[in-house]
Amino acid sequence: MLRRVVAQRYVTPLREGGSLPAIMEASDDGQYVVKFRGAGHGTRSLVAELAVGELARRLELTVPELVLVEIDAGMGRADPDPEIHELVTASIGTNVGLDYLPGSVTFDPVQDAQPDAATAARIVWLDSLMVNIDRSSRNPNLLTWHGNLWLIDHGAALYVHSNWKRPEESARQRFEMIADHVLLARAGSIVDADAQLAPLVTRELLEDVFALVPDDLLDEDVLGRTPADVRAGYVTWLLDRLDARDEWVGEAETACAALGAGA
Ligand SMILES: Nc1ncnc2c1ncn2[C@@H]1O[C@H](COP(=O)(O)OP(=O)(O)OP(=O)(O)O)[C@@H](O)[C@H]1O
Ligand SMILES: [Mg+2]
């Protein structure tokens, strides 16, 4: 189960974020980076945030704690900034929060301590599976904090859900943008990462992960299916993608070798 907290105060916007995230204080006195259901990308990007983050954690990658953030009616009503007022008012209900890591800094691939080659390869593998375009050197979406690398911002992954068009086909598609991955140059063998991780990503694990996604984040389905059907759709799509992994693992390995990394 994910913890559920109630938003108490809008602290500050994170202006650099395209999805208008903000730091909010919640009922447990914690501060969270909140991804708003009313932010324009809709609840599907919140589903990706939860599912990719939670799968990463289960594969022993480091992710800030994910929580569900309840925004009650009335919240934001008093905010003098009309943009914030509108966003918060449009986000009444369940939203997604990541534990705020105070003092963390964006990972700098040139200056910062590098992750070990096996960890970098595991992150490249996960992003290829989830079709996460948002891990480039321009926008790494990795934070350095307490000497560790933390994975954040998975809202752009699982793009298939924008329209669920020909899912069997899209599951098998290559992912050329992996060539821009910020960790590719320091990744070890993607084939080895695959041999390690693919057996762990079972139907049961995927069902567990999607069971954490509450119904009210799944009710914007473009095909009008029930939340249970949508969860099953994600699980099937990811199992199909795993089935086709020779394709995308090979592609990542080739991109890695082109940079003189891998193996
Ligand atoms: N858990 C966290 N702790 C501390 N800072 C965070 C955390 N999550 C996000 N941030 C900061 O807020 C910024 C925006 O967050 P995030 O990348 O998740 O939003 P986004 O709108 O999806 O961003 P973009 O589309 O610009 O990549 C991050 O680049 C990072 O600097
Ligand atoms: Mg980001």
PDB file of N, CA and C and ligand atoms in Angstrom, residues 14 16-19 21 33 35 64 98-101 104 106 139 141 143 152-153, ligand 1:
ATOM      1  N   LEU A  14       7.832  24.519  -8.284  1.00  0.00           N
ATOM      2  CA  LEU A  14       9.145  24.168  -8.836  1.00  0.00           C
ATOM      3  C   LEU A  14       9.085  24.612 -10.289  1.00  0.00           C
ATOM      4  N   GLU A  16      10.934  25.080 -12.751  1.00  0.00           N
ATOM      5  CA  GLU A  16      11.570  24.451 -13.912  1.00  0.00           C
ATOM      6  C   GLU A  16      10.780  23.250 -14.438  1.00  0.00           C
ATOM      7  N   GLY A  17       9.844  22.769 -13.640  1.00  0.00           N
ATOM      8  CA  GLY A  17       9.121  21.562 -14.034  1.00  0.00           C
ATOM      9  C   GLY A  17       8.015  21.859 -15.037  1.00  0.00           C
ATOM     10  N   GLY A  18       8.036  21.139 -16.168  1.00  0.00           N
ATOM     11  CA  GLY A  18       7.041  21.340 -17.208  1.00  0.00           C
ATOM     12  C   GLY A  18       5.636  20.974 -16.753  1.00  0.00           C
ATOM     13  N   SER A  19       5.539  20.062 -15.766  1.00  0.00           N
ATOM     14  CA  SER A  19       4.222  19.622 -15.325  1.00  0.00           C
ATOM     15  C   SER A  19       3.730  20.423 -14.115  1.00  0.00           C
ATOM     16  N   PRO A  21       4.952  20.997 -11.075  1.00  0.00           N
ATOM     17  CA  PRO A  21       4.948  20.407  -9.738  1.00  0.00           C
ATOM     18  C   PRO A  21       5.221  21.472  -8.689  1.00  0.00           C
ATOM     19  N   VAL A  33       6.990  16.638  -3.180  1.00  0.00           N
ATOM     20  CA  VAL A  33       6.889  17.239  -4.502  1.00  0.00           C
ATOM     21  C   VAL A  33       5.626  16.639  -5.111  1.00  0.00           C
ATOM     22  N   LYS A  35       2.752  16.030  -7.902  1.00  0.00           N
ATOM     23  CA  LYS A  35       2.380  16.006  -9.312  1.00  0.00           C
ATOM     24  C   LYS A  35       0.856  16.092  -9.346  1.00  0.00           C
ATOM     25  N   PRO A  64      12.701   8.386  -4.310  1.00  0.00           N
ATOM     26  CA  PRO A  64      12.059   8.955  -3.113  1.00  0.00           C
ATOM     27  C   PRO A  64      10.723   8.236  -2.847  1.00  0.00           C
ATOM     28  N   LEU A  98       6.092  12.842  -4.165  1.00  0.00           N
ATOM     29  CA  LEU A  98       7.389  12.196  -3.920  1.00  0.00           C
ATOM     30  C   LEU A  98       7.988  12.877  -2.715  1.00  0.00           C
ATOM     31  N   ASP A  99       8.525  12.112  -1.817  1.00  0.00           N
ATOM     32  CA  ASP A  99       9.176  12.695  -0.661  1.00  0.00           C
ATOM     33  C   ASP A  99      10.164  13.756  -1.142  1.00  0.00           C
ATOM     34  N   TYR A 100      10.079  14.951  -0.592  1.00  0.00           N
ATOM     35  CA  TYR A 100      10.968  16.037  -1.008  1.00  0.00           C
ATOM     36  C   TYR A 100      12.350  15.812  -0.391  1.00  0.00           C
ATOM     37  N   LEU A 101      13.372  15.819  -1.213  1.00  0.00           N
ATOM     38  CA  LEU A 101      14.736  15.587  -0.729  1.00  0.00           C
ATOM     39  C   LEU A 101      15.433  16.950  -0.579  1.00  0.00           C
ATOM     40  N   SER A 104      19.004  18.331  -2.194  1.00  0.00           N
ATOM     41  CA  SER A 104      19.464  17.492  -3.309  1.00  0.00           C
ATOM     42  C   SER A 104      19.803  18.388  -4.496  1.00  0.00           C
ATOM     43  N   THR A 106      20.520  18.433  -8.924  1.00  0.00           N
ATOM     44  CA  THR A 106      20.377  17.686 -10.173  1.00  0.00           C
ATOM     45  C   THR A 106      21.712  17.040 -10.528  1.00  0.00           C
ATOM     46  N   ASN A 139      18.169  16.960 -19.489  1.00  0.00           N
ATOM     47  CA  ASN A 139      17.133  16.858 -18.464  1.00  0.00           C
ATOM     48  C   ASN A 139      17.243  15.473 -17.823  1.00  0.00           C
ATOM     49  N   ASN A 141      16.757  14.193 -14.789  1.00  0.00           N
ATOM     50  CA  ASN A 141      15.777  13.661 -13.846  1.00  0.00           C
ATOM     51  C   ASN A 141      16.383  12.622 -12.904  1.00  0.00           C
ATOM     52  N   LEU A 143      18.635  12.906  -9.175  1.00  0.00           N
ATOM     53  CA  LEU A 143      19.114  13.824  -8.146  1.00  0.00           C
ATOM     54  C   LEU A 143      20.259  13.169  -7.386  1.00  0.00           C
ATOM     55  N   ILE A 152      13.916  10.347 -10.340  1.00  0.00           N
ATOM     56  CA  ILE A 152      12.652  11.091 -10.213  1.00  0.00           C
ATOM     57  C   ILE A 152      12.023  11.280 -11.594  1.00  0.00           C
ATOM     58  N   ASP A 153      10.807  11.764 -11.588  1.00  0.00           N
ATOM     59  CA  ASP A 153      10.126  12.262 -12.785  1.00  0.00           C
ATOM     60  C   ASP A 153       9.929  11.206 -13.871  1.00  0.00           C
TER      61      ASP A 153
HETATM   62  N1  LIG B   1      11.720  14.501  -4.612  1.00  0.00           N
HETATM   63  C1  LIG B   1      12.348  15.625  -4.936  1.00  0.00           C
HETATM   64  N2  LIG B   1      13.167  16.240  -4.054  1.00  0.00           N
HETATM   65  C2  LIG B   1      13.796  17.405  -4.371  1.00  0.00           C
HETATM   66  N3  LIG B   1      13.655  18.046  -5.550  1.00  0.00           N
HETATM   67  C3  LIG B   1      12.854  17.477  -6.460  1.00  0.00           C
HETATM   68  C4  LIG B   1      12.163  16.257  -6.221  1.00  0.00           C
HETATM   69  N4  LIG B   1      11.418  15.947  -7.309  1.00  0.00           N
HETATM   70  C5  LIG B   1      11.653  16.948  -8.187  1.00  0.00           C
HETATM   71  N5  LIG B   1      12.509  17.865  -7.697  1.00  0.00           N
HETATM   72  C6  LIG B   1      12.989  19.094  -8.378  1.00  0.00           C
HETATM   73  O1  LIG B   1      11.929  19.653  -9.113  1.00  0.00           O
HETATM   74  C7  LIG B   1      12.217  19.660 -10.503  1.00  0.00           C
HETATM   75  C8  LIG B   1      10.962  19.356 -11.295  1.00  0.00           C
HETATM   76  O2  LIG B   1      10.479  18.074 -10.945  1.00  0.00           O
HETATM   77  P1  LIG B   1      10.148  16.997 -12.050  1.00  0.00           P
HETATM   78  O3  LIG B   1      11.346  16.799 -12.910  1.00  0.00           O
HETATM   79  O4  LIG B   1       9.623  15.813 -11.366  1.00  0.00           O
HETATM   80  O5  LIG B   1       8.983  17.756 -12.806  1.00  0.00           O
HETATM   81  P2  LIG B   1       8.538  17.848 -14.321  1.00  0.00           P
HETATM   82  O6  LIG B   1       7.536  18.923 -14.436  1.00  0.00           O
HETATM   83  O7  LIG B   1       8.095  16.531 -14.786  1.00  0.00           O
HETATM   84  O8  LIG B   1       9.860  18.281 -15.012  1.00  0.00           O
HETATM   85  P3  LIG B   1      10.360  18.368 -16.513  1.00  0.00           P
HETATM   86  O9  LIG B   1       9.213  18.138 -17.407  1.00  0.00           O
HETATM   87  O10 LIG B   1      10.939  19.757 -16.577  1.00  0.00           O
HETATM   88  O11 LIG B   1      11.423  17.311 -16.552  1.00  0.00           O
HETATM   89  C9  LIG B   1      13.328  18.617 -10.667  1.00  0.00           C
HETATM   90  O12 LIG B   1      14.121  18.876 -11.779  1.00  0.00           O
HETATM   91  C10 LIG B   1      14.074  18.761  -9.369  1.00  0.00           C
HETATM   92  O13 LIG B   1      14.967  19.857  -9.427  1.00  0.00           O
END
